[in-house]
Tab-separated table of N, CA and C in Angstrom:
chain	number	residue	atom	x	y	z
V	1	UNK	N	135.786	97.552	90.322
V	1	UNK	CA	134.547	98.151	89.850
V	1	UNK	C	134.905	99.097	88.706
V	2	UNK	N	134.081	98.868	87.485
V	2	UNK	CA	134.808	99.897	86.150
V	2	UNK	C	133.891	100.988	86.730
V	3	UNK	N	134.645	102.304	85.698
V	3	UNK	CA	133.996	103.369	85.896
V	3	UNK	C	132.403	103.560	85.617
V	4	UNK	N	131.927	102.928	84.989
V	4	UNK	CA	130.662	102.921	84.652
V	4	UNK	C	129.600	102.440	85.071
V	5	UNK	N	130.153	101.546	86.036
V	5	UNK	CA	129.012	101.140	87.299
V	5	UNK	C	129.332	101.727	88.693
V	6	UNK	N	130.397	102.499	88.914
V	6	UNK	CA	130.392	103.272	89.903
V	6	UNK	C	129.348	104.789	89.549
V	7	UNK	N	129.533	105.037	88.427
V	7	UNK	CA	128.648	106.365	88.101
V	7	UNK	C	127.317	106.121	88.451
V	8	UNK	N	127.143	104.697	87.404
V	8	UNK	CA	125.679	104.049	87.998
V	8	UNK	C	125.056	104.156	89.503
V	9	UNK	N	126.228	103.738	90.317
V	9	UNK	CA	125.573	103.589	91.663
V	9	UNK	C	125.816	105.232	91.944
V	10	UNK	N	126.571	105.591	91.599
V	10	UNK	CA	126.381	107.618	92.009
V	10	UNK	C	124.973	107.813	92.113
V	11	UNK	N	124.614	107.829	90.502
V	11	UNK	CA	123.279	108.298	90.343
V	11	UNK	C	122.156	107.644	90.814
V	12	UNK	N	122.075	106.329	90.919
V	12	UNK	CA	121.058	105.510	91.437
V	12	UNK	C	120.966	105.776	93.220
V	13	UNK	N	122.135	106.268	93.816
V	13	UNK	CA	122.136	106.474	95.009
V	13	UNK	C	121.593	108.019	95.161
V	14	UNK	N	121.643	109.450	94.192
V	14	UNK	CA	121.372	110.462	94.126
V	14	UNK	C	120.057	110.086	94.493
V	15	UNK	N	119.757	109.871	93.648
V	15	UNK	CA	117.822	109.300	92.925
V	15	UNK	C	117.224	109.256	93.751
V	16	UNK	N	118.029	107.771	94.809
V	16	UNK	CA	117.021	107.322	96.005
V	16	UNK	C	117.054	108.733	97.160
V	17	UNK	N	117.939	109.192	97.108
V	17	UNK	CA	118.202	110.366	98.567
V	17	UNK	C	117.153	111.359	97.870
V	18	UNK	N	117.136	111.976	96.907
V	18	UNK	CA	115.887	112.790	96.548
V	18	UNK	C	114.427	112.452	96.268
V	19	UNK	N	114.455	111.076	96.007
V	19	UNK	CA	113.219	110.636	96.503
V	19	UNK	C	112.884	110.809	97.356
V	20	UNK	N	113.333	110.224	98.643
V	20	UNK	CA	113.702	110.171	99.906
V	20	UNK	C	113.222	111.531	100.860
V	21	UNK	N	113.931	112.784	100.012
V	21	UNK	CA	113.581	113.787	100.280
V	21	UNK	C	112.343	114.566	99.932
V	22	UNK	N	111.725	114.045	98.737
V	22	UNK	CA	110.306	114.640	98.489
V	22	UNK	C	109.422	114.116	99.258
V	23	UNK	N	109.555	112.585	98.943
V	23	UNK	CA	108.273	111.653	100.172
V	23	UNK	C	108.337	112.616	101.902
V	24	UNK	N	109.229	112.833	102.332
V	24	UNK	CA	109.404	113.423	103.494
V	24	UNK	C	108.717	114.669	103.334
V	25	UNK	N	108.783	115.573	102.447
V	25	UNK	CA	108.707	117.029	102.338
V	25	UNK	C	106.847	116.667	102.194
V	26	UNK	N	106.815	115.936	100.984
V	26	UNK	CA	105.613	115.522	100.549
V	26	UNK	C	104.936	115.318	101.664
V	27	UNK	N	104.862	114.038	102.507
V	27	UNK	CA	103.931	113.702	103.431
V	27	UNK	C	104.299	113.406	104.807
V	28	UNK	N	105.552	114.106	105.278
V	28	UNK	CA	105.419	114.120	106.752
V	28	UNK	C	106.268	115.540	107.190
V	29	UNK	N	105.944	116.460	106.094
V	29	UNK	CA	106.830	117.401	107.238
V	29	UNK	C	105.617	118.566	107.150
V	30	UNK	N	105.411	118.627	108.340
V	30	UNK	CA	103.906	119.692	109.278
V	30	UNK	C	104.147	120.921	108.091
V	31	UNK	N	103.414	121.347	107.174
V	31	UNK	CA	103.521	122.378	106.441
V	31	UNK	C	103.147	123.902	107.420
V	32	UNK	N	102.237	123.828	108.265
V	32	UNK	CA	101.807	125.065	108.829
V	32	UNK	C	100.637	124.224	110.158
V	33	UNK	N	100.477	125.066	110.603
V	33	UNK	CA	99.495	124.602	111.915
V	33	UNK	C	98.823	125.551	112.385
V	34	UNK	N	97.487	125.608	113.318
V	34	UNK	CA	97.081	126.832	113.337
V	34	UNK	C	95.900	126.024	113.973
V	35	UNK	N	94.681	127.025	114.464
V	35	UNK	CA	93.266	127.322	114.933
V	35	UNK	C	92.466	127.670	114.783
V	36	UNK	N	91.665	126.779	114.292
V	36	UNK	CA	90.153	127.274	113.988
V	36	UNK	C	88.797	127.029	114.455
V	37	UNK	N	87.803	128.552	114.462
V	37	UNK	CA	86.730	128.255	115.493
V	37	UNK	C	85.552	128.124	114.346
V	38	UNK	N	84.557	127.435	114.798
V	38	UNK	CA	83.680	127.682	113.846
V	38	UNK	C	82.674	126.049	114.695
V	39	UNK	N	81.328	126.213	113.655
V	39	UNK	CA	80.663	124.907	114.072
V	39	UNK	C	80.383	123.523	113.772
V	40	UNK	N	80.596	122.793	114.133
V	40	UNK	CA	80.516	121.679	113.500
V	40	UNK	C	79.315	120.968	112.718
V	41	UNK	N	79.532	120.745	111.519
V	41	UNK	CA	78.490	120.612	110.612
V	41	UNK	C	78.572	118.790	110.858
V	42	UNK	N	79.527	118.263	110.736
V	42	UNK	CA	79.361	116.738	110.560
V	42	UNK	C	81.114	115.974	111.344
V	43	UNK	N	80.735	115.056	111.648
V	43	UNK	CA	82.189	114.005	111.947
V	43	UNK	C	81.787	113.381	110.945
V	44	UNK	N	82.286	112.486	110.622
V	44	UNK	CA	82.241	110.068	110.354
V	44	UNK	C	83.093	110.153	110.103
V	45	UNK	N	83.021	108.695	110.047
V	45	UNK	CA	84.180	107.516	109.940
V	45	UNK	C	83.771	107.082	108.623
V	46	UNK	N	84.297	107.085	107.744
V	46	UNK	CA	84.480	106.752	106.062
V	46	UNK	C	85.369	105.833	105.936
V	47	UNK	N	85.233	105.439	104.623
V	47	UNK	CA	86.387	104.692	103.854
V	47	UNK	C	85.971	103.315	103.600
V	48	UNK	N	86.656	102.563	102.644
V	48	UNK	CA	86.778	101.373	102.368
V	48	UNK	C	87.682	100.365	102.559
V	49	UNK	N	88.892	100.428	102.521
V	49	UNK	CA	90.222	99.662	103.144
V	49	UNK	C	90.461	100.808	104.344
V	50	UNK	N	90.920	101.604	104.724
V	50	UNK	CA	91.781	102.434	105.554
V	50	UNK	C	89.735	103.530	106.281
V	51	UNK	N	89.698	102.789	107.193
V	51	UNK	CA	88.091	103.831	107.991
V	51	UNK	C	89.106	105.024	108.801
V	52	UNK	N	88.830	106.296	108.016
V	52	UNK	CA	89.031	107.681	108.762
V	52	UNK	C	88.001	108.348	109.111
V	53	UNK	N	87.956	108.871	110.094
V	53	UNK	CA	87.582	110.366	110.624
V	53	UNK	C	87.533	111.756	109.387
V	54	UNK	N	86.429	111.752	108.798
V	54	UNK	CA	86.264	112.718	107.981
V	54	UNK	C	85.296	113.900	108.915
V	55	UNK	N	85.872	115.394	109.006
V	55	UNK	CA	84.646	116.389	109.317
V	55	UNK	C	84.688	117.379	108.408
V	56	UNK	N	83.355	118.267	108.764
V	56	UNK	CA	83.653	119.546	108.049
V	56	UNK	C	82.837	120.388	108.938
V	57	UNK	N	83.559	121.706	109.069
V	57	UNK	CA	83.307	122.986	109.837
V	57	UNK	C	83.166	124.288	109.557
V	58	UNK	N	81.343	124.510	109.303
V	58	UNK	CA	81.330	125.610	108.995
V	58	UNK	C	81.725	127.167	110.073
V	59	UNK	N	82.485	128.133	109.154
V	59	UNK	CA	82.766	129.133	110.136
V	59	UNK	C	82.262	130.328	109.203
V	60	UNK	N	81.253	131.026	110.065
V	60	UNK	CA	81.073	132.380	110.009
V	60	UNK	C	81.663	133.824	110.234
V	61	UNK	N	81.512	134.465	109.305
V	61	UNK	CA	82.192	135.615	109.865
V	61	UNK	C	80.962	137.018	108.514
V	62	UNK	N	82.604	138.075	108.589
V	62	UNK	CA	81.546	139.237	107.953
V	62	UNK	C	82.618	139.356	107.090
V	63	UNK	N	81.792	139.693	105.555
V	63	UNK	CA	82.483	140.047	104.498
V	63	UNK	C	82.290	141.763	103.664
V	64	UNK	N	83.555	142.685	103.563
V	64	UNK	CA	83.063	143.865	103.715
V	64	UNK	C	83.256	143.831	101.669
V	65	UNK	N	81.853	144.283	101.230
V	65	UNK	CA	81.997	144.747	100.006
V	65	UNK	C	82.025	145.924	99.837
V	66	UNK	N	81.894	146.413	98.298
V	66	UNK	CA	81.856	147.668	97.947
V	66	UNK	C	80.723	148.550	98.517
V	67	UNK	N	80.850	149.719	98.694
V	67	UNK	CA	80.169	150.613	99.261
V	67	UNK	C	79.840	150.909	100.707
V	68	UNK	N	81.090	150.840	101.014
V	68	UNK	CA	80.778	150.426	103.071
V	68	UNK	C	79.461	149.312	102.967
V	69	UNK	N	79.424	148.255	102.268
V	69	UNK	CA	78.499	147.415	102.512
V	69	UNK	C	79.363	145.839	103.515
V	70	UNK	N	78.204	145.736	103.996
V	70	UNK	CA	79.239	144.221	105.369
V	70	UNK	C	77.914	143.250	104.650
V	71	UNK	N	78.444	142.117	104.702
V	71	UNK	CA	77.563	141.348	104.463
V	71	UNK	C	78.326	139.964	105.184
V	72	UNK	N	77.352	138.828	105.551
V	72	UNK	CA	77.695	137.667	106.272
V	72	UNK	C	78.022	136.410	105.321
V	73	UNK	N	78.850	136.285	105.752
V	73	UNK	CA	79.915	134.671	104.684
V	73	UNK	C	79.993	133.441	105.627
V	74	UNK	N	80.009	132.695	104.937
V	74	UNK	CA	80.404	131.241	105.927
V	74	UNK	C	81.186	130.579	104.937
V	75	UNK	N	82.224	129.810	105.563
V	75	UNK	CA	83.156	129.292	104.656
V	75	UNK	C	83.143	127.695	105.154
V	76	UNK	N	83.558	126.555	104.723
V	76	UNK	CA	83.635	125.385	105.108
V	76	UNK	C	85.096	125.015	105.173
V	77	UNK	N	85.522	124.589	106.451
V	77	UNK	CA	86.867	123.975	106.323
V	77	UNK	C	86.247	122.584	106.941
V	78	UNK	N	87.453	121.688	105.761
V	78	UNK	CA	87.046	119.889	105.861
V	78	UNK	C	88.415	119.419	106.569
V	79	UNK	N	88.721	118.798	107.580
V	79	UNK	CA	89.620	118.211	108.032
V	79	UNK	C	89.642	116.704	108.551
V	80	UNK	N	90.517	116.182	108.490
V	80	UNK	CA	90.326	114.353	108.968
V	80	UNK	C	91.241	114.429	110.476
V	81	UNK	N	90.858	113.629	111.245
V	81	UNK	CA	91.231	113.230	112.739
V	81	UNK	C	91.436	111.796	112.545
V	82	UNK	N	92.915	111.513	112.964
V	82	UNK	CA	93.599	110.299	112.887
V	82	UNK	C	93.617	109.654	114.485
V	83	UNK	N	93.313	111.142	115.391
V	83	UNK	CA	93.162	110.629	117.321
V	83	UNK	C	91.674	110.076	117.139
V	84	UNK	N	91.729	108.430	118.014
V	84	UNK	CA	89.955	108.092	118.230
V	84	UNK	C	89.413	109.202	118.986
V	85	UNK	N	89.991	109.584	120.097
V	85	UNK	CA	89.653	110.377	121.268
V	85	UNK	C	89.383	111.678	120.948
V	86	UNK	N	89.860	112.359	120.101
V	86	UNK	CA	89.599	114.009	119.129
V	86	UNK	C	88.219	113.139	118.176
V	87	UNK	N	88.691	112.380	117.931
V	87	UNK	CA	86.926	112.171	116.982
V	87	UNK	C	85.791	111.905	117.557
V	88	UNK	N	86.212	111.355	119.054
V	88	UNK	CA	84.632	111.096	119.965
V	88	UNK	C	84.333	112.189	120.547
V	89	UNK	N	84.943	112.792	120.793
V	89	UNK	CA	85.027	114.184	121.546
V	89	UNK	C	84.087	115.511	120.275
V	90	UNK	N	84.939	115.146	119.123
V	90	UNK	CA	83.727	115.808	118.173
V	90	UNK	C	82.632	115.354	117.747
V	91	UNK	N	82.435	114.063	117.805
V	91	UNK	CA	80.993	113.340	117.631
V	91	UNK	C	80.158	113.898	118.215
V	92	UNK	N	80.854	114.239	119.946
V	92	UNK	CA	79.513	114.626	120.909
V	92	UNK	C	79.451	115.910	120.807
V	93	UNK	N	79.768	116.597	120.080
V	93	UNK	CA	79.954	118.435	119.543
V	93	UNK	C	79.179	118.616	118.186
V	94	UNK	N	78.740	117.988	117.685
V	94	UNK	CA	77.995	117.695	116.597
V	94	UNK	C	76.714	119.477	116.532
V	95	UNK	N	76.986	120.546	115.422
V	95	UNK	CA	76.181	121.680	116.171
V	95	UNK	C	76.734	122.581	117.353
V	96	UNK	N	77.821	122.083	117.664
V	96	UNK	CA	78.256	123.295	118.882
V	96	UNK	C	79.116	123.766	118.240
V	97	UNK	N	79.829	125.295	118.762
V	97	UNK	CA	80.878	125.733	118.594
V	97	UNK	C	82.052	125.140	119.142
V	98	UNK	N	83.356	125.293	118.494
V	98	UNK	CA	84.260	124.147	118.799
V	98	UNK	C	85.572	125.203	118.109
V	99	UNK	N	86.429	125.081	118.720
V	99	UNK	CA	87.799	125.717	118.800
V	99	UNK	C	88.285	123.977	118.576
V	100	UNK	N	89.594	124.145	117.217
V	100	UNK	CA	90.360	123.403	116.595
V	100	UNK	C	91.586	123.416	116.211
V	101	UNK	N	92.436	122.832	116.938
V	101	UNK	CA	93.863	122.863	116.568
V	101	UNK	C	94.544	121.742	115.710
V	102	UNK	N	95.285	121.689	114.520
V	102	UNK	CA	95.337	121.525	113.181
V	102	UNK	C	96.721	121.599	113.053
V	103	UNK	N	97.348	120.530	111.971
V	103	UNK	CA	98.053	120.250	111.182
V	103	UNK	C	98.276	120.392	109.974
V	104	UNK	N	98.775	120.625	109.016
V	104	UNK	CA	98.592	121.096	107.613
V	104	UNK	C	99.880	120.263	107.493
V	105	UNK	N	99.498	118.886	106.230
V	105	UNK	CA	100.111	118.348	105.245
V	105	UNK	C	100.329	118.582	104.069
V	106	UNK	N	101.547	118.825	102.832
V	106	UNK	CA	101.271	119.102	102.007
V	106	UNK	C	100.818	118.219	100.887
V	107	UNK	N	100.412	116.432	101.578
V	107	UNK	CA	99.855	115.445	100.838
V	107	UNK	C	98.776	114.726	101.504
V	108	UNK	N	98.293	113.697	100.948
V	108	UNK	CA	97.047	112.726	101.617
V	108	UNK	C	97.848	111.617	101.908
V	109	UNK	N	97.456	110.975	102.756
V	109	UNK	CA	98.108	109.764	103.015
V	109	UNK	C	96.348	108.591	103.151
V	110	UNK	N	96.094	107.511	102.320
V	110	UNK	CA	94.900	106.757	102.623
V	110	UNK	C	94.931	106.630	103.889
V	111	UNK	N	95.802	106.129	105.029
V	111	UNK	CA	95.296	105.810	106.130
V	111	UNK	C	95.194	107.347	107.610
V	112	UNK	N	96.051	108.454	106.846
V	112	UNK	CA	95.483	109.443	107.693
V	112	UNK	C	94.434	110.481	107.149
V	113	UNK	N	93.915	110.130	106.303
V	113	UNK	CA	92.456	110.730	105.920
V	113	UNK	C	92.382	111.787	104.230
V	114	UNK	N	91.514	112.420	104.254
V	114	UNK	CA	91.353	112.771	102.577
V	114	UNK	C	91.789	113.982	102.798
V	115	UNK	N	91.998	114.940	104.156
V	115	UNK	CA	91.999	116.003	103.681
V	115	UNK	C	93.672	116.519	104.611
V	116	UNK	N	94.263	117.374	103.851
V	116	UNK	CA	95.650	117.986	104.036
V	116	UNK	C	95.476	118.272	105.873
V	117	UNK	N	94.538	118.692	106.025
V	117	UNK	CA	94.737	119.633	107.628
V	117	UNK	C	93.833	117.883	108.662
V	118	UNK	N	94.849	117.971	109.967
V	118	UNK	CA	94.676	116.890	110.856
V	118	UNK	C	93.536	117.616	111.646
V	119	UNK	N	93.465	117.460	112.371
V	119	UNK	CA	92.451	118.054	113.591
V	119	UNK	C	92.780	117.338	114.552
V	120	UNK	N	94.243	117.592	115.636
V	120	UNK	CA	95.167	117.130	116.654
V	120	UNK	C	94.479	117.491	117.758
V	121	UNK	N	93.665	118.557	118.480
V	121	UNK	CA	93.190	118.782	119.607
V	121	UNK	C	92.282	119.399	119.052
V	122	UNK	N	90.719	119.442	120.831
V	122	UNK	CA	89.502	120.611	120.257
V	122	UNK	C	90.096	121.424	121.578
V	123	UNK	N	90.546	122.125	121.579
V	123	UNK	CA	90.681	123.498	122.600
V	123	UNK	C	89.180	123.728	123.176
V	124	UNK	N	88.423	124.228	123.215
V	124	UNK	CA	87.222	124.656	123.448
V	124	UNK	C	86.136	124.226	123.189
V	125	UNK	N	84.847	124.324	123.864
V	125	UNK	CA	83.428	123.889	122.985
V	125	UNK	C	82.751	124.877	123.419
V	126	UNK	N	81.761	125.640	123.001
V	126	UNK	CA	80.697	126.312	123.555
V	126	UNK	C	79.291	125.779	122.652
């Protein structure tokens, strides 16, 4: 083997291992995880090739402005559910309060849904 196709395969072998390593970093390593309460505004099932579990969950709280003033905020968090069983379970929660435990990706993948955060368990309903 001359020197110049061993370098070749050096670098062509570098290449693939740091590829290798972004795709991983990129779309399967759990960026953060966490819980959130709030109500459920909507589930479905979307898509065109790849049908996901799309929701979104509005959560209320209090926002303090200037002047000792409090005023009320609601924020929307959108998450996709890749479990059938976490998505039927929120279908029938549709309007209730709902405690959510979550995944955070730092990519999309088409067949696990549009949005970065999973929705892995509902802890609670009231």
């Amino acid at each position: 083997m001359s020197k110049t196709s061993k370098i070749v395969t050096i670098v062509a072998s570098v290449l693939v291992v740091a590829l290798a390593i972004f795709i991983y970093f990129r779309f399967c390593f759990v960026y953060s995880t966490g819980v959130n309460a709030g109500d459920i505004n909507y589930i479905q099932r979307q898509g065109v090739i790849f049908k996901t579990y799309e929701g979104k969950m509005i959560q209320t709280g209090f926002k303090s402005g200037g002047n000792g003033m409090t005023k009320l905020q609601s924020n929307e968090f959108k998450f996709s559910v890749t479990d059938k069983a976490v998505a039927d379970t929120l279908m029938r929660c549709s309007g209730k309060h709902v405690e959510l435990r979550w995944k955070r990706y730092l990519g999309t993948l088409p067949w696990r849904g549009q949005s970065q955060y999973i929705a892995t368990e509902v802890l609670s309903v009231d």
